[in-house]
Amino acid sequence: MTVTLKGLRAFNTVLRYGSFTRAAGLLHITQPALTVQIRQLEAALGLRLLDRTPQGAEPTAAGRELARSLEPLLRELDHTVSSLQDLAARRRGAVRLAALPSVASGLLPGAMARLRATHPELRVRLHEAVTGQIYEMVRAEQVDLGIATDLAPGGELSVDPLFRDQILALLPPDHALAGLAAIPLARLAKERLLLLEPDSSIRRLVDEAFARTGRMVTPAQEAVHTGTLVGMARAGLGIALVPSTAAELRMAPELAARPLGPPGIRRMVGLVRRSGRSLPPAAEALAEALRAEAALLAPSGQPSGPPPAAPRRTGRPRPVPPQEG
Amino acid sequence: MTVTLKGLRAFNTVLRYGSFTRAAGLLHITQPALTVQIRQLEAALGLRLLDRTPQGAEPTAAGRELARSLEPLLRELDHTVSSLQDLAARRRGAVRLAALPSVASGLLPGAMARLRATHPELRVRLHEAVTGQIYEMVRAEQVDLGIATDLAPGGELSVDPLFRDQILALLPPDHALAGLAAIPLARLAKERLLLLEPDSSIRRLVDEAFARTGRMVTPAQEAVHTGTLVGMARAGLGIALVPSTAAELRMAPELAARPLGPPGIRRMVGLVRRSGRSLPPAAEALAEALRAEAALLAPSGQPSGPPPAAPRRTGRPRPVPPQEG
DNA sequence: TCCCCCTATAGATATTTTTTATGACCGTTA
DNA sequence: TAACGGTCATAAAAAATATCTATAGGGGGA
């Protein structure tokens, strides 16, 4: 004989309604079943909790004592349960997210709008960082989820692909290279280059690509933020190499954006998570929103899209070229 | 799918030991049974609580949140249960008792000694009162148990017989009536009588007995306490009529104690309780002790004992005569 | 590669719970 | 006073549930 939650709830109900029969109705069981449950609870405690009378049931002193402790206990348990169910239903919760700056400005806002539409109560706590830091934050459980370049970290981490990104060169429309649909690395090497700092994964990809052509890169200028590079490019300080999904590209509609290569410089951006660990429901919801948003960018899987439109010598706004060339 | 105490305890155990297998051992079930229980709890909440790894199990964020609320809840529930079990085992509890003064001085002390021997933690809160008040206190639940004359109150109250009592006349050994083994009421009517106040059930019995012989009683003196009557009798103020079980009789070993009648004046003293209601365990224990003590007074049921020993004209202490003549 | 540690699954078996049907008791009403 | 409508208790059958045994599958360390 052991104390069960069902038994305690049954007792509480009988106590409140003063009758086995009525309580049984409310509990959606028959009166004999309830009688048995109460008997088992009494046996477990070794005490008579209710005195049965022809008019119903009323608590003994022990029953009243139990009820006094029990009611707050049940209330608190129910609160705990429903609070967890809120978590499960995404009515509550915060996602701790670490994301690349390019994603934070590009893909993320749309995903967050999507998330707000479906789960208005969820909050996102965003940390902008570079890929290595993102990996580390996910590993250390400082965040629930990361969005970073897929470097196949293995071990504790796994990366689910989200979208492909390519590096674009941002240059004045009247620049000699702007006439090309894609700019070979060899031609770029002689130009004044505006690059991100060496700890970003974009910069690493650029360095590696140049290394493969046997060249060292010596940037004319480095910056931490893509926006800074774009601003410098607009000021005519050189050619900026920036990820195609960065929203900062829209800051410079008057500049020409050209893919590199062939071969181009591409990377896979994905969701970084602890492998074998489940995501909190809120993080799961954000991940879904991110995947949905990413699907809009590259609707048909991993397409080999067309090269950018030929540059027109106008200052009119131009759509950002598709991400996948 | 519903949240059960078993499931919550299972979860708590897995969390503490970080392994389904080890937790299952501690819970005395097999690992598959535990797996099923945890799965059901997770289904009830709609949440994954534990991430299963090849090294064991560790909590998700939701699991940690549950554990935080759960542990104090389980602790408090266990405390409540064991506290009630203490009550059941008579390791805790107080009896609220209302008793006649004659019982309080006569039968009760022995019963309380008995109670202390078997259940040293129990306390008795004693209220001395006359029968009518005792009935009223039991009815109003001011006390758990009463000891009073059985007047067959019916209704909400029931009286379990405890012992039979008779009225004794207490008189100087050299008094003319002391030579009789039993004193007829008719002879008493001419004496100076020392009686309890009219609200006592003893007095009522005496009045009724005299009424049946066609006489009115006019006491020489009335008192609230038996001890007072005994003192007056010792001082030669008259003949005291007192219940045979009152310990105050021992105050006057030099006086002769004689039954009345025939017919004698008898009453049944019993345990008064609310009918159909169970006694608290502590009260049950006291009731047992009282019954055991009463059995000592009248070992063989309701015997018709011998008349009191013929009075001897000495001042030596004499045992109180048996209650049932 | 093997072995040992994890957990999950499936089917058979126990166990427990619930229902149905009935009885006994009390107070009220006709 | 007999019948009725309410109470809870009981017992046997049926249903639901929990548990065990046996086995599978995965990962880490020797």
CSV table of C-alpha atoms in Angstrom, one decimal, chain B:
chain,number,residue,atom,x,y,z
B,1,MET,CA,-1.3,10.2,-19.7
B,2,THR,CA,-1.3,11.7,-16.3
B,3,VAL,CA,1.3,12.8,-13.9
B,4,THR,CA,1.7,10.3,-11.1
B,5,LEU,CA,3.7,10.4,-7.9
B,6,LYS,CA,5.5,7.3,-8.9
B,7,GLY,CA,6.6,8.9,-12.2
B,8,LEU,CA,7.8,12.0,-10.4
B,9,ARG,CA,9.7,10.0,-7.8
B,10,ALA,CA,11.2,8.0,-10.7
B,11,PHE,CA,12.3,11.1,-12.4
B,12,ASN,CA,13.8,12.5,-9.3
B,13,THR,CA,15.8,9.4,-8.7
B,14,VAL,CA,17.1,9.2,-12.2
B,15,LEU,CA,18.1,12.8,-12.0
B,16,ARG,CA,20.0,12.2,-8.8
B,17,TYR,CA,21.8,9.2,-9.9
B,18,GLY,CA,22.3,10.2,-13.5
B,19,SER,CA,21.4,6.7,-14.8
B,20,PHE,CA,18.2,4.8,-15.6
B,21,THR,CA,19.8,1.5,-14.7
B,22,ARG,CA,21.1,2.6,-11.3
B,23,ALA,CA,17.9,4.4,-10.4
B,24,ALA,CA,15.9,1.4,-11.4
B,25,GLY,CA,17.9,-0.7,-8.9
B,26,LEU,CA,17.2,1.8,-6.1
B,27,LEU,CA,13.5,1.8,-7.0
B,28,HIS,CA,13.4,-2.0,-7.0
B,29,ILE,CA,12.2,-2.2,-10.5
B,30,THR,CA,13.9,-3.1,-13.8
B,31,GLN,CA,15.3,-0.6,-16.1
B,32,PRO,CA,12.7,-1.1,-18.8
B,33,ALA,CA,9.9,-0.4,-16.3
B,34,LEU,CA,11.7,2.8,-15.4
B,35,THR,CA,12.1,3.8,-19.0
B,36,VAL,CA,8.4,3.4,-19.5
B,37,GLN,CA,7.6,5.5,-16.4
B,38,ILE,CA,9.8,8.3,-17.4
B,39,ARG,CA,8.4,8.2,-20.9
B,40,GLN,CA,4.9,8.5,-19.5
B,41,LEU,CA,5.8,11.5,-17.3
B,42,GLU,CA,7.4,13.2,-20.3
B,43,ALA,CA,4.3,12.5,-22.4
B,44,ALA,CA,2.1,13.9,-19.6
B,45,LEU,CA,4.1,17.1,-19.6
B,46,GLY,CA,4.7,17.2,-23.4
B,47,LEU,CA,8.3,17.7,-22.6
B,48,ARG,CA,11.6,15.9,-22.8
B,49,LEU,CA,13.0,15.9,-19.3
B,50,LEU,CA,16.0,13.8,-19.7
B,51,ASP,CA,18.5,13.5,-22.5
B,52,ARG,CA,19.6,9.9,-22.8
B,53,THR,CA,23.2,9.4,-23.6
B,54,PRO,CA,25.4,6.3,-23.9
B,55,GLN,CA,26.8,7.4,-20.5
B,56,GLY,CA,23.5,7.8,-18.7
B,57,ALA,CA,20.9,10.4,-18.5
B,58,GLU,CA,21.1,14.1,-17.8
B,59,PRO,CA,18.3,16.6,-17.4
B,60,THR,CA,17.2,19.0,-20.1
B,61,ALA,CA,16.5,22.6,-19.1
B,62,ALA,CA,12.9,21.6,-18.5
B,63,GLY,CA,14.0,18.7,-16.4
B,64,ARG,CA,16.1,20.9,-14.2
B,65,GLU,CA,13.2,23.3,-13.8
B,66,LEU,CA,10.9,20.5,-12.8
B,67,ALA,CA,13.5,19.1,-10.4
B,68,ARG,CA,13.8,22.5,-8.7
B,69,SER,CA,10.1,22.6,-7.9
B,70,LEU,CA,9.8,18.9,-7.3
B,71,GLU,CA,12.3,18.2,-4.7
B,72,PRO,CA,10.8,20.5,-2.0
B,73,LEU,CA,7.4,19.2,-3.0
B,74,LEU,CA,8.3,15.6,-2.5
B,75,ARG,CA,10.1,16.4,0.7
B,76,GLU,CA,7.1,18.1,2.1
B,77,LEU,CA,4.8,15.4,1.1
B,78,ASP,CA,7.0,12.8,2.7
B,79,HIS,CA,7.0,14.8,5.8
B,80,THR,CA,3.3,15.1,5.9
B,81,VAL,CA,2.8,11.4,5.3
B,82,SER,CA,5.3,10.4,8.0
B,83,SER,CA,3.8,12.9,10.4
B,84,LEU,CA,0.4,11.3,9.9
B,85,GLN,CA,1.9,7.9,10.3
B,86,ASP,CA,3.2,9.0,13.6
B,87,LEU,CA,-0.3,9.9,14.5
B,88,ALA,CA,-1.5,6.5,13.5
B,89,ALA,CA,1.3,4.8,15.4
B,90,ARG,CA,0.4,6.8,18.5
B,91,ARG,CA,3.8,8.4,18.5
B,92,ARG,CA,2.1,11.8,18.5
B,93,GLY,CA,-1.2,13.2,19.4
B,94,ALA,CA,-3.2,14.6,22.3
B,95,VAL,CA,-6.5,13.2,23.7
B,96,ARG,CA,-9.0,15.8,24.8
B,97,LEU,CA,-10.9,14.1,27.5
B,98,ALA,CA,-13.9,15.1,29.6
B,99,ALA,CA,-14.4,13.0,32.7
B,100,LEU,CA,-16.4,12.9,35.9
B,101,PRO,CA,-14.4,14.1,38.9
B,102,SER,CA,-14.9,10.7,40.5
B,103,VAL,CA,-13.4,9.0,37.5
B,104,ALA,CA,-10.6,11.6,37.2
B,105,SER,CA,-9.5,10.8,40.7
B,106,GLY,CA,-10.3,7.1,40.6
B,107,LEU,CA,-9.9,5.2,37.4
B,108,LEU,CA,-8.1,7.7,35.2
B,109,PRO,CA,-4.7,8.0,36.9
B,110,GLY,CA,-4.1,4.2,36.5
B,111,ALA,CA,-5.2,4.4,32.9
B,112,MET,CA,-2.9,7.3,32.3
B,113,ALA,CA,0.0,5.4,33.8
B,114,ARG,CA,-0.8,2.5,31.5
B,115,LEU,CA,-1.0,4.9,28.5
B,116,ARG,CA,2.4,6.4,29.4
B,117,ALA,CA,3.9,2.9,29.6
B,118,THR,CA,2.8,1.9,26.1
B,119,HIS,CA,2.6,5.3,24.3
B,120,PRO,CA,4.9,7.7,26.1
B,121,GLU,CA,4.4,10.5,23.6
B,122,LEU,CA,0.7,10.9,24.0
B,123,ARG,CA,-0.7,13.7,26.0
B,124,VAL,CA,-4.1,13.9,27.8
B,125,ARG,CA,-5.9,17.2,28.2
B,126,LEU,CA,-8.4,16.6,30.9
B,127,HIS,CA,-11.6,18.5,31.6
B,128,GLU,CA,-13.5,17.6,34.7
B,129,ALA,CA,-17.2,18.1,34.4
B,130,VAL,CA,-20.6,16.5,35.3
B,131,THR,CA,-22.3,14.1,33.0
B,132,GLY,CA,-24.6,16.7,31.2
B,133,GLN,CA,-21.6,18.9,30.5
B,134,ILE,CA,-19.6,16.0,29.3
B,135,TYR,CA,-22.3,15.0,26.8
B,136,GLU,CA,-22.4,18.5,25.6
B,137,MET,CA,-18.6,18.8,25.2
B,138,VAL,CA,-18.4,15.5,23.2
B,139,ARG,CA,-21.3,16.6,21.0
B,140,ALA,CA,-19.7,20.0,20.3
B,141,GLU,CA,-16.3,18.2,19.6
B,142,GLN,CA,-14.6,20.2,22.3
B,143,VAL,CA,-13.3,16.9,23.5
B,144,ASP,CA,-12.6,13.6,21.7
B,145,LEU,CA,-13.9,11.4,24.4
B,146,GLY,CA,-16.0,11.6,27.5
B,147,ILE,CA,-16.3,9.4,30.6
B,148,ALA,CA,-19.7,9.9,32.2
B,149,THR,CA,-22.7,8.1,33.6
B,150,ASP,CA,-24.6,6.3,30.9
B,151,LEU,CA,-27.9,8.0,30.6
B,152,ALA,CA,-28.5,6.5,27.1
B,153,PRO,CA,-28.4,9.9,25.4
B,154,GLY,CA,-29.0,8.5,21.9
B,155,GLY,CA,-28.9,10.7,18.9
B,156,GLU,CA,-25.4,11.8,18.1
B,157,LEU,CA,-23.9,10.3,21.1
B,158,SER,CA,-23.2,6.7,22.1
B,159,VAL,CA,-21.9,5.3,25.4
B,160,ASP,CA,-19.7,2.2,25.7
B,161,PRO,CA,-20.0,0.7,29.2
B,162,LEU,CA,-16.8,0.9,31.2
B,163,PHE,CA,-17.6,-0.1,34.7
B,164,ARG,CA,-20.5,-0.2,37.2
B,165,ASP,CA,-20.4,2.1,40.2
B,166,GLN,CA,-22.5,2.1,43.3
B,167,ILE,CA,-23.3,4.7,45.9
B,168,LEU,CA,-21.7,4.1,49.3
B,169,ALA,CA,-22.6,5.6,52.6
B,170,LEU,CA,-19.6,6.8,54.5
B,171,LEU,CA,-20.2,7.0,58.2
B,172,PRO,CA,-18.4,6.7,61.5
B,173,PRO,CA,-17.7,3.1,62.5
B,174,ASP,CA,-19.5,3.6,65.8
B,175,HIS,CA,-22.6,4.9,64.1
B,176,ALA,CA,-25.7,2.7,64.7
B,177,LEU,CA,-26.1,2.0,61.0
B,178,ALA,CA,-22.5,0.9,60.6
B,179,GLY,CA,-23.5,-2.5,61.9
B,180,LEU,CA,-25.5,-3.2,58.8
B,181,ALA,CA,-24.0,-4.8,55.7
B,182,ALA,CA,-26.3,-2.6,53.5
B,183,ILE,CA,-28.2,0.5,54.6
B,184,PRO,CA,-31.8,0.8,53.6
B,185,LEU,CA,-32.8,4.2,52.1
B,186,ALA,CA,-35.6,4.5,54.6
B,187,ARG,CA,-33.1,4.4,57.5
B,188,LEU,CA,-30.9,7.0,55.8
B,189,ALA,CA,-33.7,9.5,55.3
B,190,LYS,CA,-33.6,10.4,59.0
B,191,GLU,CA,-29.9,11.1,59.1
B,192,ARG,CA,-27.9,14.2,58.3
B,193,LEU,CA,-27.0,13.6,54.7
B,194,LEU,CA,-23.9,15.0,52.9
B,195,LEU,CA,-24.7,15.1,49.2
B,196,LEU,CA,-23.2,16.4,46.0
B,197,GLU,CA,-24.8,19.4,44.3
B,198,PRO,CA,-28.0,18.8,42.3
B,199,ASP,CA,-26.3,19.0,38.8
B,200,SER,CA,-24.2,15.9,39.4
B,201,SER,CA,-25.5,12.6,38.1
B,202,ILE,CA,-24.8,10.9,41.4
B,203,ARG,CA,-27.1,13.4,43.2
B,204,ARG,CA,-29.7,12.8,40.5
B,205,LEU,CA,-29.6,9.0,41.2
B,206,VAL,CA,-29.9,9.6,44.9
B,207,ASP,CA,-32.8,11.9,44.5
B,208,GLU,CA,-34.6,9.5,42.2
B,209,ALA,CA,-34.0,6.6,44.5
B,210,PHE,CA,-35.4,8.5,47.4
B,211,ALA,CA,-38.3,9.7,45.2
B,212,ARG,CA,-39.1,6.0,44.5
B,213,THR,CA,-39.4,5.4,48.2
B,214,GLY,CA,-41.8,8.4,48.4
B,215,ARG,CA,-39.4,10.6,50.3
B,216,MET,CA,-37.8,14.0,49.6
B,217,VAL,CA,-34.1,14.3,50.4
B,218,THR,CA,-33.1,17.4,52.3
B,219,PRO,CA,-29.3,17.3,52.6
B,220,ALA,CA,-27.7,18.7,55.7
B,221,GLN,CA,-24.9,19.9,53.4
B,222,GLU,CA,-24.1,20.0,49.7
B,223,ALA,CA,-20.7,20.2,48.0
B,224,VAL,CA,-19.2,20.1,44.5
B,225,HIS,CA,-16.4,17.8,45.3
B,226,THR,CA,-16.5,14.3,46.7
B,227,GLY,CA,-13.4,15.2,48.7
B,228,THR,CA,-15.3,17.9,50.5
B,229,LEU,CA,-18.1,15.4,51.5
B,230,VAL,CA,-15.6,12.9,52.8
B,231,GLY,CA,-13.9,15.6,54.9
B,232,MET,CA,-17.3,16.6,56.3
B,233,ALA,CA,-18.0,13.0,57.1
B,234,ARG,CA,-14.7,12.7,58.9
B,235,ALA,CA,-15.6,15.7,60.9
B,236,GLY,CA,-18.8,14.0,62.0
B,237,LEU,CA,-21.1,16.4,60.1
B,238,GLY,CA,-23.2,13.5,58.8
B,239,ILE,CA,-23.3,10.6,56.4
B,240,ALA,CA,-21.8,11.2,53.0
B,241,LEU,CA,-23.2,9.4,49.9
B,242,VAL,CA,-20.3,9.0,47.4
B,243,PRO,CA,-19.6,6.9,44.4
B,244,SER,CA,-17.6,3.7,45.2
B,245,THR,CA,-14.9,4.3,42.6
B,246,ALA,CA,-13.9,7.8,43.8
B,247,ALA,CA,-10.4,7.7,45.2
B,248,GLU,CA,-11.4,10.2,47.8
B,249,LEU,CA,-12.8,7.3,49.8
B,250,ARG,CA,-9.2,6.5,50.7
B,251,MET,CA,-9.0,9.8,52.5
B,252,ALA,CA,-11.1,8.3,55.3
B,253,PRO,CA,-9.9,4.8,56.1
B,254,GLU,CA,-11.3,5.2,59.6
B,255,LEU,CA,-14.8,5.6,58.3
B,256,ALA,CA,-17.1,2.7,57.5
B,257,ALA,CA,-18.3,2.5,53.9
B,258,ARG,CA,-21.5,0.7,53.3
B,259,PRO,CA,-23.6,0.0,50.2
B,260,LEU,CA,-27.2,1.2,50.1
B,261,GLY,CA,-30.3,-0.8,49.7
B,262,PRO,CA,-31.5,-3.2,48.9
B,263,PRO,CA,-32.0,-2.0,46.3
B,264,GLY,CA,-28.7,-0.3,46.0
B,265,ILE,CA,-28.1,2.8,43.9
B,266,ARG,CA,-26.0,1.9,40.9
B,267,ARG,CA,-24.9,3.5,37.7
B,268,MET,CA,-23.1,2.5,34.6
B,269,VAL,CA,-20.1,4.7,33.7
B,270,GLY,CA,-19.0,4.6,30.1
B,271,LEU,CA,-17.0,6.1,27.3
B,272,VAL,CA,-19.0,8.8,25.6
B,273,ARG,CA,-18.3,9.4,22.0
B,274,ARG,CA,-20.0,10.7,18.9
B,275,SER,CA,-21.7,7.8,17.4
B,276,GLY,CA,-20.6,6.8,13.9
B,277,ARG,CA,-17.5,8.8,14.3
B,278,SER,CA,-14.1,7.3,14.7
B,279,LEU,CA,-11.8,8.2,17.5
B,280,PRO,CA,-8.4,9.7,16.9
B,281,PRO,CA,-5.7,7.1,17.4
B,282,ALA,CA,-4.6,8.8,20.6
B,283,ALA,CA,-8.1,8.7,22.0
B,284,GLU,CA,-8.4,5.1,20.9
B,285,ALA,CA,-5.3,4.3,22.9
B,286,LEU,CA,-6.6,6.0,26.0
B,287,ALA,CA,-9.9,4.2,25.6
B,288,GLU,CA,-8.0,0.9,25.5
B,289,ALA,CA,-6.1,1.8,28.6
B,290,LEU,CA,-9.3,2.8,30.4
B,291,ARG,CA,-11.0,-0.5,29.5
B,292,ALA,CA,-8.0,-2.4,30.7
B,293,GLU,CA,-8.0,-0.5,33.9
B,294,ALA,CA,-11.7,-1.0,34.3
B,295,ALA,CA,-11.3,-4.7,33.8
B,296,LEU,CA,-9.1,-4.8,36.8
B,297,LEU,CA,-11.8,-3.3,38.9
B,298,ALA,CA,-14.4,-5.8,37.9
B,299,PRO,CA,-12.4,-8.7,36.4
B,300,SER,CA,-15.3,-11.1,35.6
B,301,GLY,CA,-17.7,-9.0,33.6
B,302,GLN,CA,-20.6,-7.8,35.7
B,303,PRO,CA,-20.3,-10.0,38.8
B,304,SER,CA,-22.5,-9.8,41.8
B,305,GLY,CA,-19.8,-9.5,44.3
B,306,PRO,CA,-20.0,-10.2,48.0
B,307,PRO,CA,-21.2,-7.6,50.4
B,308,PRO,CA,-18.5,-5.6,52.1
B,309,ALA,CA,-16.5,-7.2,54.9
B,310,ALA,CA,-18.2,-6.8,58.3
B,311,PRO,CA,-16.8,-3.6,59.8
B,312,ARG,CA,-14.1,-4.0,62.4
B,313,ARG,CA,-13.9,-1.4,65.1
B,314,THR,CA,-10.3,-0.5,64.4
B,315,GLY,CA,-8.7,2.5,62.8
B,316,ARG,CA,-6.6,0.4,60.5
B,317,PRO,CA,-6.7,1.1,56.8
B,318,ARG,CA,-9.1,-1.0,54.9
B,319,PRO,CA,-9.4,-1.6,51.2
B,320,VAL,CA,-12.1,0.2,49.4
B,321,PRO,CA,-15.0,-2.2,48.8
B,322,PRO,CA,-15.5,-3.6,45.3
B,323,GLN,CA,-17.7,-1.5,43.1
B,324,GLU,CA,-20.3,-4.1,42.2
B,325,GLY,CA,-22.2,-5.4,45.1
